[in-house]
């Protein structure tokens, strides 16, 4: 089955620690995205990548970092510089021929800072 | 910049009631418009979309019509079920920018009781 996987589903972090969220897709999509979801806030874009070895900051990139060394992988690191990291993080991808504007989402990772 | 505004929830309905969730947008040209649904604890799933004026997207009994004159894309369903309980997001991709990130509304929570 083609799709997007995110791991882990739940993640707990102590203040001051960096943590990396995994996102993998086997859809052969070029573009991948990270969104943050907070209650009542909708989804806000953190980073996106339209091709391997290239990525762009979104609206709320401060305190986050990414890499795109492989087409199928787009990990997100939440650094200690992110002041309020507790949230639900969603990864997405798109790139279907004929439907370039349709994004597919992973199941999400819920990060809690203790 | 481009933006999406949708009605605040929660929306509480009895089974078989009619549903309308309002969505309006601000954008130049003809953006692509989407409705996504999020079931509890899960990622987002594409519900329907429309890419040009007067297009009607439909899926699982839900419909929405792209109205350029009112810059709206309201979600409707004639008879809701308990299984429709979820959070619904209206979103757009700016005109001529397929492959870029979605711009989301804040989401509307629907709760359907039997």
mmCIF file of C-alpha atoms in Angstrom:
data_model
loop_
_atom_site.group_PDB
_atom_site.id
_atom_site.type_symbol
_atom_site.label_atom_id
_atom_site.label_comp_id
_atom_site.label_asym_id
_atom_site.label_seq_id
_atom_site.Cartn_x
_atom_site.Cartn_y
_atom_site.Cartn_z
ATOM 1 C CA UNK A 1 0.000 0.000 0.000
ATOM 2 C CA UNK A 2 1.251 3.459 -0.874
ATOM 3 C CA UNK A 3 1.094 6.146 1.746
ATOM 4 C CA UNK A 4 2.778 8.326 4.321
ATOM 5 C CA UNK A 5 4.013 7.037 7.651
ATOM 6 C CA UNK A 6 4.931 9.109 10.666
ATOM 7 C CA UNK A 7 6.624 7.874 13.777
ATOM 8 C CA UNK A 8 6.286 7.784 16.631
ATOM 9 C CA UNK A 9 2.567 8.391 17.176
ATOM 10 C CA UNK A 10 3.193 9.879 20.628
ATOM 11 C CA UNK A 11 6.408 11.539 21.756
ATOM 12 C CA UNK A 12 7.378 13.017 25.085
ATOM 13 C CA UNK A 13 10.287 15.365 25.518
ATOM 14 C CA UNK A 14 11.895 17.109 28.421
ATOM 15 C CA UNK A 15 12.496 20.819 28.165
ATOM 16 C CA UNK A 16 15.850 21.623 26.581
ATOM 17 C CA UNK A 17 16.025 18.451 24.494
ATOM 18 C CA UNK A 18 15.991 18.216 20.726
ATOM 19 C CA UNK A 19 13.714 15.597 19.187
ATOM 20 C CA UNK A 20 13.286 14.319 15.610
ATOM 21 C CA UNK A 21 9.973 13.331 14.053
ATOM 22 C CA UNK A 22 10.048 10.877 11.186
ATOM 23 C CA UNK A 23 8.088 11.158 7.927
ATOM 24 C CA UNK A 24 8.397 8.610 5.121
ATOM 25 C CA UNK A 25 6.395 8.296 1.900
ATOM 26 C CA UNK A 26 6.379 5.623 -0.805
ATOM 27 C CA UNK A 27 4.178 7.579 -3.220
ATOM 28 C CA UNK A 28 7.143 8.801 -5.284
ATOM 29 C CA UNK A 29 6.084 12.382 -4.578
ATOM 30 C CA UNK A 30 8.545 15.209 -5.074
ATOM 31 C CA UNK A 31 7.008 17.693 -2.603
ATOM 32 C CA UNK A 32 6.741 17.176 1.149
ATOM 33 C CA UNK A 33 5.455 19.408 3.928
ATOM 34 C CA UNK A 34 5.383 19.756 7.702
ATOM 35 C CA UNK A 35 2.405 21.380 9.430
ATOM 36 C CA UNK A 36 1.754 22.105 13.070
ATOM 37 C CA UNK A 37 -1.780 21.831 14.475
ATOM 38 C CA UNK A 38 -2.895 23.545 17.664
ATOM 39 C CA UNK A 39 -6.459 23.529 19.019
ATOM 40 C CA UNK A 40 -8.538 26.217 17.329
ATOM 41 C CA UNK A 41 -5.621 27.312 15.142
ATOM 42 C CA UNK A 42 -5.981 25.168 12.067
ATOM 43 C CA UNK A 43 -2.773 23.972 10.437
ATOM 44 C CA UNK A 44 0.273 26.174 10.033
ATOM 45 C CA UNK A 45 3.171 25.461 7.685
ATOM 46 C CA UNK A 46 6.584 24.847 9.270
ATOM 47 C CA UNK A 47 8.780 23.786 6.340
ATOM 48 C CA UNK A 48 8.316 22.384 2.874
ATOM 49 C CA UNK A 49 10.496 20.777 0.242
ATOM 50 C CA UNK A 50 9.701 20.598 -3.447
ATOM 51 C CA UNK A 51 12.715 18.496 -4.410
ATOM 52 C CA UNK A 52 15.518 16.497 -2.849
ATOM 53 C CA UNK A 53 18.266 18.570 -1.207
ATOM 54 C CA UNK A 54 16.123 21.697 -1.177
ATOM 55 C CA UNK A 55 13.665 23.053 1.375
ATOM 56 C CA UNK A 56 11.993 26.331 2.291
ATOM 57 C CA UNK A 57 10.811 27.913 5.523
ATOM 58 C CA UNK A 58 7.105 28.198 6.107
ATOM 59 C CA UNK A 59 5.202 30.576 8.341
ATOM 60 C CA UNK A 60 6.469 29.258 11.696
ATOM 61 C CA UNK A 61 9.959 27.817 11.031
ATOM 62 C CA UNK A 62 11.682 29.287 14.091
ATOM 63 C CA UNK A 63 12.921 26.566 16.429
ATOM 64 C CA UNK A 64 12.600 23.810 13.812
ATOM 65 C CA UNK A 65 14.968 22.264 11.270
ATOM 66 C CA UNK A 66 14.576 19.757 8.430
ATOM 67 C CA UNK A 67 16.591 17.801 5.916
ATOM 68 C CA UNK A 68 15.697 16.223 2.572
ATOM 69 C CA UNK A 69 18.509 13.838 1.665
ATOM 70 C CA UNK A 70 16.192 11.257 0.118
ATOM 71 C CA UNK A 71 13.026 11.660 -1.915
ATOM 72 C CA UNK A 72 11.008 9.468 0.418
ATOM 73 C CA UNK A 73 12.102 10.997 3.718
ATOM 74 C CA UNK A 74 11.587 14.434 5.308
ATOM 75 C CA UNK A 75 12.453 14.378 9.039
ATOM 76 C CA UNK A 76 11.622 17.331 11.286
ATOM 77 C CA UNK A 77 13.764 18.257 14.293
ATOM 78 C CA UNK A 78 12.168 20.256 17.069
ATOM 79 C CA UNK A 79 14.993 22.071 18.799
ATOM 80 C CA UNK A 80 15.240 23.498 22.294
ATOM 81 C CA UNK A 81 14.833 26.943 20.698
ATOM 82 C CA UNK A 82 11.156 26.195 20.008
ATOM 83 C CA UNK A 83 9.453 27.825 22.976
ATOM 84 C CA UNK A 84 6.123 26.034 22.844
ATOM 85 C CA UNK A 85 6.572 22.732 21.016
ATOM 86 C CA UNK A 86 3.615 20.802 22.445
ATOM 87 C CA UNK A 87 1.351 20.215 19.433
ATOM 88 C CA UNK A 88 0.174 17.735 16.831
ATOM 89 C CA UNK A 89 2.561 17.528 13.861
ATOM 90 C CA UNK A 90 1.382 16.457 10.420
ATOM 91 C CA UNK A 91 3.472 15.544 7.414
ATOM 92 C CA UNK A 92 2.089 15.684 3.882
ATOM 93 C CA UNK A 93 3.215 15.107 0.321
ATOM 94 C CA UNK A 94 1.971 15.732 -3.182
ATOM 95 C CA UNK A 95 3.028 15.181 -6.733
ATOM 96 C CA UNK A 96 0.560 12.848 -8.399
ATOM 97 C CA UNK A 97 0.604 13.360 -12.138
ATOM 98 C CA UNK A 98 -2.722 14.883 -13.084
ATOM 99 C CA UNK A 99 -3.444 15.921 -9.490
ATOM 100 C CA UNK A 100 -0.486 18.078 -8.541
ATOM 101 C CA UNK A 101 -2.504 20.127 -6.071
ATOM 102 C CA UNK A 102 -3.803 17.231 -3.938
ATOM 103 C CA UNK A 103 -1.910 16.665 -0.697
ATOM 104 C CA UNK A 104 -1.850 13.377 1.187
ATOM 105 C CA UNK A 105 -1.368 13.429 4.935
ATOM 106 C CA UNK A 106 0.253 11.080 7.390
ATOM 107 C CA UNK A 107 -1.416 10.038 10.670
ATOM 108 C CA UNK A 108 0.478 12.630 12.725
ATOM 109 C CA UNK A 109 2.767 12.699 15.757
ATOM 110 C CA UNK A 110 1.601 14.198 19.032
ATOM 111 C CA UNK A 111 4.511 15.826 20.838
ATOM 112 C CA UNK A 112 4.260 16.700 24.504
ATOM 113 C CA UNK A 113 6.918 18.599 26.412
ATOM 114 C CA UNK A 114 7.110 17.612 30.061
ATOM 115 C CA UNK B 1 -1.970 37.458 1.527
ATOM 116 C CA UNK B 2 -4.375 34.700 0.699
ATOM 117 C CA UNK B 3 -6.557 33.421 3.530
ATOM 118 C CA UNK B 4 -9.507 31.187 4.415
ATOM 119 C CA UNK B 5 -12.264 31.912 6.923
ATOM 120 C CA UNK B 6 -14.683 29.240 8.060
ATOM 121 C CA UNK B 7 -17.468 29.261 10.573
ATOM 122 C CA UNK B 8 -16.523 28.549 14.133
ATOM 123 C CA UNK B 9 -17.848 25.496 15.840
ATOM 124 C CA UNK B 10 -18.669 23.316 17.377
ATOM 125 C CA UNK B 11 -21.635 22.371 15.242
ATOM 126 C CA UNK B 12 -23.937 19.933 17.007
ATOM 127 C CA UNK B 13 -26.595 18.086 15.005
ATOM 128 C CA UNK B 14 -28.925 15.140 15.331
ATOM 129 C CA UNK B 15 -28.600 12.260 12.926
ATOM 130 C CA UNK B 16 -30.288 12.912 9.552
ATOM 131 C CA UNK B 17 -30.166 16.703 9.981
ATOM 132 C CA UNK B 18 -28.892 18.958 7.197
ATOM 133 C CA UNK B 19 -25.387 20.354 7.436
ATOM 134 C CA UNK B 20 -23.845 23.549 6.122
ATOM 135 C CA UNK B 21 -20.367 24.716 7.079
ATOM 136 C CA UNK B 22 -19.552 28.109 5.649
ATOM 137 C CA UNK B 23 -16.193 28.864 4.074
ATOM 138 C CA UNK B 24 -15.063 32.071 2.377
ATOM 139 C CA UNK B 25 -11.684 32.912 0.973
ATOM 140 C CA UNK B 26 -9.501 35.856 0.032
ATOM 141 C CA UNK B 27 -7.229 35.292 -2.936
ATOM 142 C CA UNK B 28 -6.288 36.692 -6.301
ATOM 143 C CA UNK B 29 -7.334 34.887 -9.438
ATOM 144 C CA UNK B 30 -8.763 31.399 -9.227
ATOM 145 C CA UNK B 31 -7.290 29.359 -6.382
ATOM 146 C CA UNK B 32 -7.958 25.641 -6.022
ATOM 147 C CA UNK B 33 -10.345 24.969 -3.125
ATOM 148 C CA UNK B 34 -10.499 21.946 -0.828
ATOM 149 C CA UNK B 35 -12.343 20.421 2.072
ATOM 150 C CA UNK B 36 -10.358 18.070 4.301
ATOM 151 C CA UNK B 37 -11.739 15.966 7.161
ATOM 152 C CA UNK B 38 -9.929 14.866 10.309
ATOM 153 C CA UNK B 39 -11.310 12.044 12.443
ATOM 154 C CA UNK B 40 -10.236 11.935 16.108
ATOM 155 C CA UNK B 41 -6.544 11.188 16.553
ATOM 156 C CA UNK B 42 -5.869 10.889 12.830
ATOM 157 C CA UNK B 43 -4.342 12.859 9.992
ATOM 158 C CA UNK B 44 -6.314 14.737 7.356
ATOM 159 C CA UNK B 45 -8.134 13.133 4.454
ATOM 160 C CA UNK B 46 -9.178 14.935 1.309
ATOM 161 C CA UNK B 47 -12.976 15.073 1.206
ATOM 162 C CA UNK B 48 -13.545 17.022 -2.007
ATOM 163 C CA UNK B 49 -12.085 19.739 -4.144
ATOM 164 C CA UNK B 50 -12.857 22.204 -6.960
ATOM 165 C CA UNK B 51 -10.381 23.930 -9.195
ATOM 166 C CA UNK B 52 -12.438 26.440 -11.192
ATOM 167 C CA UNK B 53 -15.457 28.655 -10.790
ATOM 168 C CA UNK B 54 -18.865 26.905 -10.685
ATOM 169 C CA UNK B 55 -17.237 23.493 -10.232
ATOM 170 C CA UNK B 56 -18.996 21.275 -7.701
ATOM 171 C CA UNK B 57 -16.930 18.851 -5.672
ATOM 172 C CA UNK B 58 -18.715 15.895 -4.127
ATOM 173 C CA UNK B 59 -17.871 12.810 -2.093
ATOM 174 C CA UNK B 60 -19.626 10.596 0.470
ATOM 175 C CA UNK B 61 -22.805 12.693 0.243
ATOM 176 C CA UNK B 62 -20.948 15.964 0.866
ATOM 177 C CA UNK B 63 -20.971 18.737 -1.730
ATOM 178 C CA UNK B 64 -19.402 22.153 -2.180
ATOM 179 C CA UNK B 65 -19.651 24.598 -5.083
ATOM 180 C CA UNK B 66 -16.901 27.037 -6.053
ATOM 181 C CA UNK B 67 -18.583 30.450 -6.092
ATOM 182 C CA UNK B 68 -16.281 33.111 -7.484
ATOM 183 C CA UNK B 69 -18.827 35.916 -7.138
ATOM 184 C CA UNK B 70 -19.141 35.375 -3.389
ATOM 185 C CA UNK B 71 -15.637 33.891 -2.882
ATOM 186 C CA UNK B 72 -17.220 30.976 -1.074
ATOM 187 C CA UNK B 73 -16.974 27.179 -0.922
ATOM 188 C CA UNK B 74 -19.600 26.097 1.603
ATOM 189 C CA UNK B 75 -19.750 22.428 2.599
ATOM 190 C CA UNK B 76 -23.205 20.793 2.594
ATOM 191 C CA UNK B 77 -24.725 17.422 3.331
ATOM 192 C CA UNK B 78 -28.400 16.616 3.251
ATOM 193 C CA UNK B 79 -28.466 13.990 6.002
ATOM 194 C CA UNK B 80 -25.593 13.593 8.449
ATOM 195 C CA UNK B 81 -24.643 10.394 10.247
ATOM 196 C CA UNK B 82 -22.938 9.807 13.581
ATOM 197 C CA UNK B 83 -19.886 8.644 11.626
ATOM 198 C CA UNK B 84 -19.556 12.155 10.126
ATOM 199 C CA UNK B 85 -18.449 13.515 13.501
ATOM 200 C CA UNK B 86 -15.025 15.024 12.829
ATOM 201 C CA UNK B 87 -13.180 18.286 12.266
ATOM 202 C CA UNK B 88 -13.618 19.808 8.807
ATOM 203 C CA UNK B 89 -11.026 22.123 7.256
ATOM 204 C CA UNK B 90 -11.509 24.408 4.291
ATOM 205 C CA UNK B 91 -8.272 25.149 2.423
ATOM 206 C CA UNK B 92 -6.897 26.682 -0.749
ATOM 207 C CA UNK B 93 -3.849 26.631 -2.956
ATOM 208 C CA UNK B 94 -3.193 30.004 -4.614
ATOM 209 C CA UNK B 95 -3.771 30.321 -8.335
ATOM 210 C CA UNK B 96 -1.044 28.912 -10.563
ATOM 211 C CA UNK B 97 0.875 27.498 -7.591
ATOM 212 C CA UNK B 98 0.147 23.773 -7.720
ATOM 213 C CA UNK B 99 2.695 22.019 -5.551
ATOM 214 C CA UNK B 100 2.860 24.731 -2.914
ATOM 215 C CA UNK B 101 1.510 24.446 0.599
ATOM 216 C CA UNK B 102 -2.163 24.584 1.496
ATOM 217 C CA UNK B 103 -3.601 27.591 3.329
ATOM 218 C CA UNK B 104 -6.092 26.355 5.907
ATOM 219 C CA UNK B 105 -9.035 27.746 7.794
ATOM 220 C CA UNK B 106 -9.119 27.090 11.518
ATOM 221 C CA UNK B 107 -11.410 24.082 11.274
ATOM 222 C CA UNK B 108 -14.992 23.381 12.317
ATOM 223 C CA UNK B 109 -15.831 20.573 14.703
ATOM 224 C CA UNK B 110 -18.979 18.629 13.853
ATOM 225 C CA UNK B 111 -20.649 16.442 16.444
ATOM 226 C CA UNK B 112 -23.582 14.264 15.367
ATOM 227 C CA UNK B 113 -25.700 12.440 17.937
ATOM 228 C CA UNK B 114 -28.098 9.567 17.399
#
